[in-house]
Amino acid sequence: MLYIGSHVGFRKDSQLLGSLDEALGYGANTFMFYTGAPQNTARGDIDDNLTLKAIDKMKENDIDFSKVIVHAPYIINLCNEEKFDFSVSFLTEEVRRVQKLGVKYLVLHPGSHVGLGIDKGIENIIEGLKIVFSNVGDVDVTILLETMAGKGSEVGSKLEEIKRILDGVNNSHLGVCIDTCHLNDSGYDLVDFNMFLDEFDKIIGIDKIGCVHVNDSKNDRGSHKDRHENIGFGHIGFDTLLGVIYNERLESVPKILETPYVDREYPPYKYEIEMIRSKEFDEKLIDKIKNS
Ligand code: FE
Ligand code: FE
Ligand code: ZN
């Protein structure tokens, strides 16, 4: 079975229930959200009443809650030593929030070393994650480190870097989220996706993959840019992305779209999900979304 959805909003007044409604409107059977704005760390309390209503509604709609994902805000940076204590305490609280919501997976960008160098950067990430795991104790939340494009001084654009963090932390509640745009931009070729998975399996182990971000890329392979494009309209292309989405080795892993709104106004997800389900590229999709 295909688990496909997109990034959706999370509002103070509707919380998980509102996120679910947005996802259902897109014809999705899973979704990902930030517990507040992605670019800041202002976070409100979780309302259990809304969570319970959402869980009931998921059951009515055959949504498997264990496939739902939270993304941590991207300003957390465990590499940065001035922000280290803040990042650790925010991430600790975020894991607790995610646990309270009943969500199992939290996607995290490893961080940017901003001049410290890759080795020191990785060292700080390992230390930070160890503290977070010891702070939260025995929770049922897995942190998924996202593979990055290698923009600026981002850590985690190479599988070997992710592997070093996994080994250093050595906790079964740590896994990986692969992002197709980021993999492309960091230089990985996804045309033969089974070949990529073989390499991933050799270095890290496929069983560590808890989420796939499915995005096309505005840039060439190896560009280190990280600019997402709508499905089939970028440099990765529709057929290659279908090869990722429908690969049977990742069948149980949720696929999440983070493609851009058309003209910054129209969410593309309903149309992209339809097109993915039909397995047929629609070159007029963007016009269709604009006229919707
Ligand atoms: Fe991300
Ligand atoms: Fe992503
Ligand atoms: Zn990205």
PDB file of C-alpha atoms and ligand atoms in Angstrom:
ATOM      1  CA  MET A   1       0.000   0.000   0.000  1.00  0.00           C
ATOM      2  CA  LEU A   2       1.168   3.502  -0.856  1.00  0.00           C
ATOM      3  CA  TYR A   3       1.371   6.010   2.009  1.00  0.00           C
ATOM      4  CA  ILE A   4       1.380   9.439   0.449  1.00  0.00           C
ATOM      5  CA  GLY A   5       0.706  12.911   1.753  1.00  0.00           C
ATOM      6  CA  SER A   6       2.221  16.333   2.057  1.00  0.00           C
ATOM      7  CA  HIS A   7       3.383  18.958   4.427  1.00  0.00           C
ATOM      8  CA  VAL A   8       0.255  20.582   5.953  1.00  0.00           C
ATOM      9  CA  GLY A   9      -0.363  23.432   8.409  1.00  0.00           C
ATOM     10  CA  PHE A  10      -0.862  23.168  12.172  1.00  0.00           C
ATOM     11  CA  ARG A  11      -2.934  25.909  13.738  1.00  0.00           C
ATOM     12  CA  LYS A  12      -3.274  26.755  17.420  1.00  0.00           C
ATOM     13  CA  ASP A  13      -7.077  26.477  17.381  1.00  0.00           C
ATOM     14  CA  SER A  14      -7.444  23.238  15.380  1.00  0.00           C
ATOM     15  CA  GLN A  15      -4.083  21.477  15.867  1.00  0.00           C
ATOM     16  CA  LEU A  16      -3.883  17.813  14.750  1.00  0.00           C
ATOM     17  CA  LEU A  17      -7.562  17.839  13.717  1.00  0.00           C
ATOM     18  CA  GLY A  18      -7.004  20.786  11.373  1.00  0.00           C
ATOM     19  CA  SER A  19      -3.868  19.195   9.912  1.00  0.00           C
ATOM     20  CA  LEU A  20      -5.788  15.961   9.289  1.00  0.00           C
ATOM     21  CA  ASP A  21      -8.649  17.828   7.597  1.00  0.00           C
ATOM     22  CA  GLU A  22      -6.212  19.590   5.294  1.00  0.00           C
ATOM     23  CA  ALA A  23      -4.570  16.260   4.382  1.00  0.00           C
ATOM     24  CA  LEU A  24      -7.932  14.579   3.742  1.00  0.00           C
ATOM     25  CA  GLY A  25      -8.792  17.477   1.426  1.00  0.00           C
ATOM     26  CA  TYR A  26      -5.738  16.571  -0.648  1.00  0.00           C
ATOM     27  CA  GLY A  27      -6.755  12.914  -0.908  1.00  0.00           C
ATOM     28  CA  ALA A  28      -3.724  12.002   1.217  1.00  0.00           C
ATOM     29  CA  ASN A  29      -3.505   9.054   3.621  1.00  0.00           C
ATOM     30  CA  THR A  30      -0.666  10.516   5.674  1.00  0.00           C
ATOM     31  CA  PHE A  31       0.825  13.968   6.340  1.00  0.00           C
ATOM     32  CA  MET A  32       3.617  15.965   7.952  1.00  0.00           C
ATOM     33  CA  PHE A  33       3.402  19.175   9.955  1.00  0.00           C
ATOM     34  CA  TYR A  34       5.432  21.561  12.107  1.00  0.00           C
ATOM     35  CA  THR A  35       4.052  22.058  15.634  1.00  0.00           C
ATOM     36  CA  GLY A  36       4.267  25.839  14.952  1.00  0.00           C
ATOM     37  CA  ALA A  37       5.956  28.029  12.344  1.00  0.00           C
ATOM     38  CA  PRO A  38       8.858  26.180  10.660  1.00  0.00           C
ATOM     39  CA  GLN A  39      11.145  29.196  10.933  1.00  0.00           C
ATOM     40  CA  ASN A  40      10.624  29.980  14.612  1.00  0.00           C
ATOM     41  CA  THR A  41      10.388  28.131  17.898  1.00  0.00           C
ATOM     42  CA  ALA A  42       7.286  29.744  19.425  1.00  0.00           C
ATOM     43  CA  ARG A  43       5.126  26.785  20.393  1.00  0.00           C
ATOM     44  CA  GLY A  44       1.760  26.503  22.176  1.00  0.00           C
ATOM     45  CA  ASP A  45       0.306  23.780  24.376  1.00  0.00           C
ATOM     46  CA  ILE A  46      -1.101  20.603  22.895  1.00  0.00           C
ATOM     47  CA  ASP A  47      -4.871  20.245  23.391  1.00  0.00           C
ATOM     48  CA  ASP A  48      -5.586  16.557  24.082  1.00  0.00           C
ATOM     49  CA  ASN A  49      -9.236  17.040  23.204  1.00  0.00           C
ATOM     50  CA  LEU A  50      -8.336  18.014  19.631  1.00  0.00           C
ATOM     51  CA  THR A  51      -5.847  15.136  19.443  1.00  0.00           C
ATOM     52  CA  LEU A  52      -8.511  12.597  20.497  1.00  0.00           C
ATOM     53  CA  LYS A  53     -10.975  13.980  17.944  1.00  0.00           C
ATOM     54  CA  ALA A  54      -8.301  13.704  15.268  1.00  0.00           C
ATOM     55  CA  ILE A  55      -7.504  10.109  16.237  1.00  0.00           C
ATOM     56  CA  ASP A  56     -11.215   9.184  15.957  1.00  0.00           C
ATOM     57  CA  LYS A  57     -11.402  10.834  12.560  1.00  0.00           C
ATOM     58  CA  MET A  58      -8.266   8.991  11.406  1.00  0.00           C
ATOM     59  CA  LYS A  59      -9.920   5.688  12.317  1.00  0.00           C
ATOM     60  CA  GLU A  60     -13.064   6.653  10.371  1.00  0.00           C
ATOM     61  CA  ASN A  61     -10.918   7.455   7.360  1.00  0.00           C
ATOM     62  CA  ASP A  62      -8.534   4.480   7.554  1.00  0.00           C
ATOM     63  CA  ILE A  63      -5.526   6.680   8.238  1.00  0.00           C
ATOM     64  CA  ASP A  64      -2.613   4.862   9.869  1.00  0.00           C
ATOM     65  CA  PHE A  65      -1.512   7.313  12.590  1.00  0.00           C
ATOM     66  CA  SER A  66       1.883   5.614  12.856  1.00  0.00           C
ATOM     67  CA  LYS A  67       2.758   7.044   9.399  1.00  0.00           C
ATOM     68  CA  VAL A  68       2.196  10.679  10.425  1.00  0.00           C
ATOM     69  CA  ILE A  69       5.327  12.828  10.717  1.00  0.00           C
ATOM     70  CA  VAL A  70       6.344  15.992  12.573  1.00  0.00           C
ATOM     71  CA  HIS A  71       9.172  18.182  11.237  1.00  0.00           C
ATOM     72  CA  ALA A  72      11.290  20.091  13.760  1.00  0.00           C
ATOM     73  CA  PRO A  73      11.820  23.812  13.019  1.00  0.00           C
ATOM     74  CA  TYR A  74      14.882  24.327  10.860  1.00  0.00           C
ATOM     75  CA  ILE A  75      16.452  26.990  13.040  1.00  0.00           C
ATOM     76  CA  ILE A  76      17.485  24.318  15.547  1.00  0.00           C
ATOM     77  CA  ASN A  77      21.200  23.826  14.961  1.00  0.00           C
ATOM     78  CA  LEU A  78      22.990  21.361  17.210  1.00  0.00           C
ATOM     79  CA  CYS A  79      26.339  22.231  15.564  1.00  0.00           C
ATOM     80  CA  ASN A  80      26.249  25.846  16.655  1.00  0.00           C
ATOM     81  CA  GLU A  81      27.943  26.185  20.044  1.00  0.00           C
ATOM     82  CA  GLU A  82      26.337  29.526  21.009  1.00  0.00           C
ATOM     83  CA  LYS A  83      22.890  28.104  20.295  1.00  0.00           C
ATOM     84  CA  PHE A  84      23.676  24.615  21.599  1.00  0.00           C
ATOM     85  CA  ASP A  85      21.867  24.780  24.965  1.00  0.00           C
ATOM     86  CA  PHE A  86      18.842  26.410  23.386  1.00  0.00           C
ATOM     87  CA  SER A  87      18.715  23.818  20.577  1.00  0.00           C
ATOM     88  CA  VAL A  88      19.026  20.934  23.033  1.00  0.00           C
ATOM     89  CA  SER A  89      16.293  22.234  25.336  1.00  0.00           C
ATOM     90  CA  PHE A  90      13.969  23.119  22.462  1.00  0.00           C
ATOM     91  CA  LEU A  91      14.455  19.707  20.853  1.00  0.00           C
ATOM     92  CA  THR A  92      13.821  18.029  24.215  1.00  0.00           C
ATOM     93  CA  GLU A  93      10.508  19.906  24.508  1.00  0.00           C
ATOM     94  CA  GLU A  94       9.671  19.140  20.881  1.00  0.00           C
ATOM     95  CA  VAL A  95      10.141  15.393  21.409  1.00  0.00           C
ATOM     96  CA  ARG A  96       7.827  15.632  24.430  1.00  0.00           C
ATOM     97  CA  ARG A  97       5.222  17.535  22.386  1.00  0.00           C
ATOM     98  CA  VAL A  98       5.424  14.939  19.621  1.00  0.00           C
ATOM     99  CA  GLN A  99       5.027  12.168  22.192  1.00  0.00           C
ATOM    100  CA  LYS A 100       1.984  13.941  23.684  1.00  0.00           C
ATOM    101  CA  LEU A 101       0.437  14.128  20.214  1.00  0.00           C
ATOM    102  CA  GLY A 102       0.997  10.407  19.750  1.00  0.00           C
ATOM    103  CA  VAL A 103       3.188  10.913  16.677  1.00  0.00           C
ATOM    104  CA  LYS A 104       6.050   8.448  16.230  1.00  0.00           C
ATOM    105  CA  TYR A 105       8.491  10.308  13.956  1.00  0.00           C
ATOM    106  CA  LEU A 106      10.234  13.663  14.201  1.00  0.00           C
ATOM    107  CA  VAL A 107      12.302  14.805  11.200  1.00  0.00           C
ATOM    108  CA  LEU A 108      15.358  16.909  12.053  1.00  0.00           C
ATOM    109  CA  HIS A 109      17.946  18.692   9.910  1.00  0.00           C
ATOM    110  CA  PRO A 110      21.348  17.631  11.286  1.00  0.00           C
ATOM    111  CA  GLY A 111      22.628  21.251  11.309  1.00  0.00           C
ATOM    112  CA  SER A 112      25.174  23.589   9.717  1.00  0.00           C
ATOM    113  CA  HIS A 113      28.692  23.756  11.098  1.00  0.00           C
ATOM    114  CA  VAL A 114      29.270  27.378   9.978  1.00  0.00           C
ATOM    115  CA  GLY A 115      33.054  27.306   9.939  1.00  0.00           C
ATOM    116  CA  LEU A 116      33.649  24.782  12.725  1.00  0.00           C
ATOM    117  CA  GLY A 117      34.352  22.104  10.150  1.00  0.00           C
ATOM    118  CA  ILE A 118      32.507  18.885   9.445  1.00  0.00           C
ATOM    119  CA  ASP A 119      34.187  16.827  12.200  1.00  0.00           C
ATOM    120  CA  LYS A 120      33.415  19.294  14.988  1.00  0.00           C
ATOM    121  CA  GLY A 121      29.925  19.748  13.574  1.00  0.00           C
ATOM    122  CA  ILE A 122      29.244  16.020  13.717  1.00  0.00           C
ATOM    123  CA  GLU A 123      30.731  15.814  17.207  1.00  0.00           C
ATOM    124  CA  ASN A 124      28.354  18.534  18.460  1.00  0.00           C
ATOM    125  CA  ILE A 125      25.317  16.904  16.840  1.00  0.00           C
ATOM    126  CA  ILE A 126      26.163  13.580  18.487  1.00  0.00           C
ATOM    127  CA  GLU A 127      26.593  15.215  21.875  1.00  0.00           C
ATOM    128  CA  GLY A 128      23.348  17.181  21.496  1.00  0.00           C
ATOM    129  CA  LEU A 129      21.284  14.165  20.477  1.00  0.00           C
ATOM    130  CA  LYS A 130      22.707  12.110  23.340  1.00  0.00           C
ATOM    131  CA  ILE A 131      21.610  14.786  25.816  1.00  0.00           C
ATOM    132  CA  VAL A 132      18.146  15.014  24.224  1.00  0.00           C
ATOM    133  CA  PHE A 133      17.653  11.238  24.405  1.00  0.00           C
ATOM    134  CA  SER A 134      18.753  11.142  28.036  1.00  0.00           C
ATOM    135  CA  ASN A 135      16.474  14.129  28.855  1.00  0.00           C
ATOM    136  CA  VAL A 136      13.344  12.553  27.379  1.00  0.00           C
ATOM    137  CA  GLY A 137      13.928   9.082  28.795  1.00  0.00           C
ATOM    138  CA  ASP A 138      11.861   6.198  27.512  1.00  0.00           C
ATOM    139  CA  VAL A 139       9.649   7.779  24.833  1.00  0.00           C
ATOM    140  CA  ASP A 140       8.262   6.191  21.702  1.00  0.00           C
ATOM    141  CA  VAL A 141       9.467   8.897  19.298  1.00  0.00           C
ATOM    142  CA  THR A 142      12.112   8.294  16.648  1.00  0.00           C
ATOM    143  CA  ILE A 143      14.184  11.249  15.441  1.00  0.00           C
ATOM    144  CA  LEU A 144      14.846  10.996  11.705  1.00  0.00           C
ATOM    145  CA  LEU A 145      17.945  12.827  10.448  1.00  0.00           C
ATOM    146  CA  GLU A 146      17.230  14.325   7.041  1.00  0.00           C
ATOM    147  CA  THR A 147      19.701  13.958   4.183  1.00  0.00           C
ATOM    148  CA  MET A 148      20.665  17.489   3.151  1.00  0.00           C
ATOM    149  CA  ALA A 149      21.556  19.232  -0.129  1.00  0.00           C
ATOM    150  CA  GLY A 150      24.926  20.484   1.117  1.00  0.00           C
ATOM    151  CA  LYS A 151      23.966  24.147   0.876  1.00  0.00           C
ATOM    152  CA  GLY A 152      26.475  26.337   2.739  1.00  0.00           C
ATOM    153  CA  SER A 153      27.988  24.295   5.557  1.00  0.00           C
ATOM    154  CA  GLU A 154      25.121  21.819   6.021  1.00  0.00           C
ATOM    155  CA  VAL A 155      26.085  18.545   7.662  1.00  0.00           C
ATOM    156  CA  GLY A 156      24.430  15.390   6.358  1.00  0.00           C
ATOM    157  CA  SER A 157      24.669  15.788   2.588  1.00  0.00           C
ATOM    158  CA  LYS A 158      26.674  12.567   2.400  1.00  0.00           C
ATOM    159  CA  LEU A 159      25.376   9.226   3.658  1.00  0.00           C
ATOM    160  CA  GLU A 160      28.696   8.658   5.420  1.00  0.00           C
ATOM    161  CA  GLU A 161      28.122  11.767   7.560  1.00  0.00           C
ATOM    162  CA  ILE A 162      24.656  10.570   8.583  1.00  0.00           C
ATOM    163  CA  LYS A 163      26.165   7.181   9.382  1.00  0.00           C
ATOM    164  CA  ARG A 164      28.799   8.759  11.647  1.00  0.00           C
ATOM    165  CA  ILE A 165      26.044  10.515  13.618  1.00  0.00           C
ATOM    166  CA  LEU A 166      23.967   7.329  13.904  1.00  0.00           C
ATOM    167  CA  ASP A 167      27.004   5.395  15.135  1.00  0.00           C
ATOM    168  CA  GLY A 168      28.054   8.118  17.544  1.00  0.00           C
ATOM    169  CA  VAL A 169      24.622   8.418  19.171  1.00  0.00           C
ATOM    170  CA  ASN A 170      23.947   4.677  19.000  1.00  0.00           C
ATOM    171  CA  ASN A 171      20.243   4.840  19.914  1.00  0.00           C
ATOM    172  CA  SER A 172      17.496   2.727  18.327  1.00  0.00           C
ATOM    173  CA  HIS A 173      15.240   5.801  18.330  1.00  0.00           C
ATOM    174  CA  LEU A 174      17.416   7.488  15.704  1.00  0.00           C
ATOM    175  CA  GLY A 175      16.769   6.948  11.980  1.00  0.00           C
ATOM    176  CA  VAL A 176      16.884   8.696   8.603  1.00  0.00           C
ATOM    177  CA  CYS A 177      14.569  10.709   6.356  1.00  0.00           C
ATOM    178  CA  ILE A 178      15.682  10.806   2.732  1.00  0.00           C
ATOM    179  CA  ASP A 179      14.708  13.844   0.627  1.00  0.00           C
ATOM    180  CA  THR A 180      14.856  13.353  -3.148  1.00  0.00           C
ATOM    181  CA  CYS A 181      15.581  17.039  -3.920  1.00  0.00           C
ATOM    182  CA  HIS A 182      18.352  17.114  -1.341  1.00  0.00           C
ATOM    183  CA  LEU A 183      19.852  13.824  -2.571  1.00  0.00           C
ATOM    184  CA  ASN A 184      19.846  15.118  -6.155  1.00  0.00           C
ATOM    185  CA  ASP A 185      21.365  18.448  -5.185  1.00  0.00           C
ATOM    186  CA  SER A 186      24.034  16.783  -3.083  1.00  0.00           C
ATOM    187  CA  GLY A 187      25.052  14.680  -6.088  1.00  0.00           C
ATOM    188  CA  TYR A 188      23.258  11.315  -5.793  1.00  0.00           C
ATOM    189  CA  ASP A 189      21.798   9.818  -8.962  1.00  0.00           C
ATOM    190  CA  LEU A 190      18.248   8.551  -8.390  1.00  0.00           C
ATOM    191  CA  VAL A 191      17.558   7.313 -11.943  1.00  0.00           C
ATOM    192  CA  ASP A 192      18.335   3.744 -10.885  1.00  0.00           C
ATOM    193  CA  PHE A 193      16.816   4.006  -7.419  1.00  0.00           C
ATOM    194  CA  ASN A 194      17.531   0.381  -6.553  1.00  0.00           C
ATOM    195  CA  MET A 195      21.197   1.066  -7.085  1.00  0.00           C
ATOM    196  CA  PHE A 196      20.967   4.032  -4.719  1.00  0.00           C
ATOM    197  CA  LEU A 197      19.168   1.875  -2.141  1.00  0.00           C
ATOM    198  CA  ASP A 198      21.887  -0.767  -2.424  1.00  0.00           C
ATOM    199  CA  GLU A 199      24.461   1.900  -1.600  1.00  0.00           C
ATOM    200  CA  PHE A 200      22.299   3.231   1.232  1.00  0.00           C
ATOM    201  CA  ASP A 201      21.901  -0.280   2.579  1.00  0.00           C
ATOM    202  CA  LYS A 202      25.651  -0.880   2.527  1.00  0.00           C
ATOM    203  CA  ILE A 203      26.464   2.365   4.347  1.00  0.00           C
ATOM    204  CA  ILE A 204      23.497   2.823   6.722  1.00  0.00           C
ATOM    205  CA  GLY A 205      20.874   0.081   6.319  1.00  0.00           C
ATOM    206  CA  ILE A 206      17.500   0.527   4.592  1.00  0.00           C
ATOM    207  CA  ASP A 207      15.604  -0.362   7.771  1.00  0.00           C
ATOM    208  CA  LYS A 208      16.715   3.018   9.175  1.00  0.00           C
ATOM    209  CA  ILE A 209      14.587   4.940   6.644  1.00  0.00           C
ATOM    210  CA  GLY A 210      11.435   6.197   8.405  1.00  0.00           C
ATOM    211  CA  CYS A 211      10.261   8.812   5.913  1.00  0.00           C
ATOM    212  CA  VAL A 212      10.814   9.880   2.295  1.00  0.00           C
ATOM    213  CA  HIS A 213      10.428  13.518   1.247  1.00  0.00           C
ATOM    214  CA  VAL A 214       9.408  13.457  -2.397  1.00  0.00           C
ATOM    215  CA  ASN A 215      10.317  16.677  -4.188  1.00  0.00           C
ATOM    216  CA  ASP A 216      11.534  17.508  -7.656  1.00  0.00           C
ATOM    217  CA  SER A 217      14.510  19.891  -7.877  1.00  0.00           C
ATOM    218  CA  LYS A 218      14.894  23.249  -9.623  1.00  0.00           C
ATOM    219  CA  ASN A 219      18.601  22.493 -10.065  1.00  0.00           C
ATOM    220  CA  ASP A 220      21.033  20.011 -11.570  1.00  0.00           C
ATOM    221  CA  ARG A 221      22.425  17.056  -9.728  1.00  0.00           C
ATOM    222  CA  GLY A 222      25.292  18.197  -7.470  1.00  0.00           C
ATOM    223  CA  SER A 223      24.232  21.867  -7.430  1.00  0.00           C
ATOM    224  CA  HIS A 224      24.040  22.062  -3.584  1.00  0.00           C
ATOM    225  CA  LYS A 225      21.123  24.493  -3.920  1.00  0.00           C
ATOM    226  CA  ASP A 226      18.058  22.959  -2.194  1.00  0.00           C
ATOM    227  CA  ARG A 227      15.229  24.515  -4.169  1.00  0.00           C
ATOM    228  CA  HIS A 228      12.204  22.236  -4.418  1.00  0.00           C
ATOM    229  CA  GLU A 229      10.150  21.965  -7.627  1.00  0.00           C
ATOM    230  CA  ASN A 230       6.730  20.504  -8.361  1.00  0.00           C
ATOM    231  CA  ILE A 231       6.621  16.798  -9.166  1.00  0.00           C
ATOM    232  CA  GLY A 232       7.771  16.147 -12.731  1.00  0.00           C
ATOM    233  CA  PHE A 233       8.669  19.773 -13.472  1.00  0.00           C
ATOM    234  CA  GLY A 234      12.276  19.731 -12.328  1.00  0.00           C
ATOM    235  CA  HIS A 235      15.635  18.111 -12.953  1.00  0.00           C
ATOM    236  CA  ILE A 236      14.764  14.773 -11.345  1.00  0.00           C
ATOM    237  CA  GLY A 237      11.671  14.162 -13.424  1.00  0.00           C
ATOM    238  CA  PHE A 238       8.423  12.255 -13.083  1.00  0.00           C
ATOM    239  CA  ASP A 239       9.603   8.748 -13.982  1.00  0.00           C
ATOM    240  CA  THR A 240      12.530   8.821 -11.576  1.00  0.00           C
ATOM    241  CA  LEU A 241      10.297  10.107  -8.766  1.00  0.00           C
ATOM    242  CA  LEU A 242       7.743   7.349  -9.493  1.00  0.00           C
ATOM    243  CA  GLY A 243      10.619   4.888  -9.184  1.00  0.00           C
ATOM    244  CA  VAL A 244      11.227   6.207  -5.662  1.00  0.00           C
ATOM    245  CA  ILE A 245       7.562   6.425  -4.639  1.00  0.00           C
ATOM    246  CA  TYR A 246       6.643   2.933  -5.823  1.00  0.00           C
ATOM    247  CA  ASN A 247       9.862   1.121  -4.877  1.00  0.00           C
ATOM    248  CA  GLU A 248       8.693  -1.994  -3.069  1.00  0.00           C
ATOM    249  CA  ARG A 249      11.630  -1.940  -0.646  1.00  0.00           C
ATOM    250  CA  LEU A 250      10.216   1.279   0.862  1.00  0.00           C
ATOM    251  CA  GLU A 251       6.547   0.353   0.522  1.00  0.00           C
ATOM    252  CA  SER A 252       5.666   0.813   4.190  1.00  0.00           C
ATOM    253  CA  VAL A 253       7.536   4.122   4.464  1.00  0.00           C
ATOM    254  CA  PRO A 254       5.434   7.324   4.258  1.00  0.00           C
ATOM    255  CA  LYS A 255       6.124   9.595   1.240  1.00  0.00           C
ATOM    256  CA  ILE A 256       5.717  13.311   1.927  1.00  0.00           C
ATOM    257  CA  LEU A 257       5.520  16.086  -0.691  1.00  0.00           C
ATOM    258  CA  GLU A 258       7.148  19.427   0.164  1.00  0.00           C
ATOM    259  CA  THR A 259       6.756  20.934  -3.282  1.00  0.00           C
ATOM    260  CA  PRO A 260       6.143  24.685  -3.668  1.00  0.00           C
ATOM    261  CA  TYR A 261       2.735  26.344  -3.816  1.00  0.00           C
ATOM    262  CA  VAL A 262       1.992  27.478  -7.362  1.00  0.00           C
ATOM    263  CA  ASP A 263       2.441  31.266  -7.568  1.00  0.00           C
ATOM    264  CA  ARG A 264       2.965  31.095  -3.793  1.00  0.00           C
ATOM    265  CA  GLU A 265      -0.804  30.829  -3.466  1.00  0.00           C
ATOM    266  CA  TYR A 266      -2.210  27.502  -4.636  1.00  0.00           C
ATOM    267  CA  PRO A 267      -1.306  24.273  -2.827  1.00  0.00           C
ATOM    268  CA  PRO A 268      -0.370  21.659  -5.463  1.00  0.00           C
ATOM    269  CA  TYR A 269      -0.743  18.558  -3.290  1.00  0.00           C
ATOM    270  CA  LYS A 270      -4.231  17.349  -4.269  1.00  0.00           C
ATOM    271  CA  TYR A 271      -3.209  17.479  -7.927  1.00  0.00           C
ATOM    272  CA  GLU A 272       0.242  16.011  -7.451  1.00  0.00           C
ATOM    273  CA  ILE A 273      -1.153  13.131  -5.384  1.00  0.00           C
ATOM    274  CA  GLU A 274      -3.763  12.446  -8.076  1.00  0.00           C
ATOM    275  CA  MET A 275      -1.071  12.475 -10.753  1.00  0.00           C
ATOM    276  CA  ILE A 276       1.166  10.160  -8.706  1.00  0.00           C
ATOM    277  CA  ARG A 277      -1.719   7.727  -8.205  1.00  0.00           C
ATOM    278  CA  SER A 278      -2.502   7.781 -11.935  1.00  0.00           C
ATOM    279  CA  LYS A 279       1.220   7.249 -12.710  1.00  0.00           C
ATOM    280  CA  GLU A 280       0.827   9.516 -15.715  1.00  0.00           C
ATOM    281  CA  PHE A 281       2.599  12.856 -16.047  1.00  0.00           C
ATOM    282  CA  ASP A 282       0.328  15.830 -16.769  1.00  0.00           C
ATOM    283  CA  GLU A 283       2.350  18.626 -18.365  1.00  0.00           C
ATOM    284  CA  LYS A 284      -0.606  20.987 -17.894  1.00  0.00           C
ATOM    285  CA  LEU A 285      -0.788  20.330 -14.137  1.00  0.00           C
ATOM    286  CA  ILE A 286       0.468  23.784 -13.123  1.00  0.00           C
ATOM    287  CA  ASP A 287      -2.215  25.542 -15.221  1.00  0.00           C
ATOM    288  CA  LYS A 288      -4.814  23.191 -13.801  1.00  0.00           C
ATOM    289  CA  ILE A 289      -3.766  24.143 -10.243  1.00  0.00           C
ATOM    290  CA  LYS A 290      -3.841  27.875 -11.054  1.00  0.00           C
ATOM    291  CA  ASN A 291      -7.343  27.620 -12.474  1.00  0.00           C
ATOM    292  CA  SER A 292      -8.667  25.567  -9.587  1.00  0.00           C
TER     293      SER A 292
HETATM  294 FE    FE B   1      13.403  19.202   5.923  1.00  0.00          FE
HETATM  295 FE    FE B   2      12.700  17.669   3.136  1.00  0.00          FE
HETATM  296 ZN    ZN B   3      14.750  21.209   1.146  1.00  0.00          ZN
END
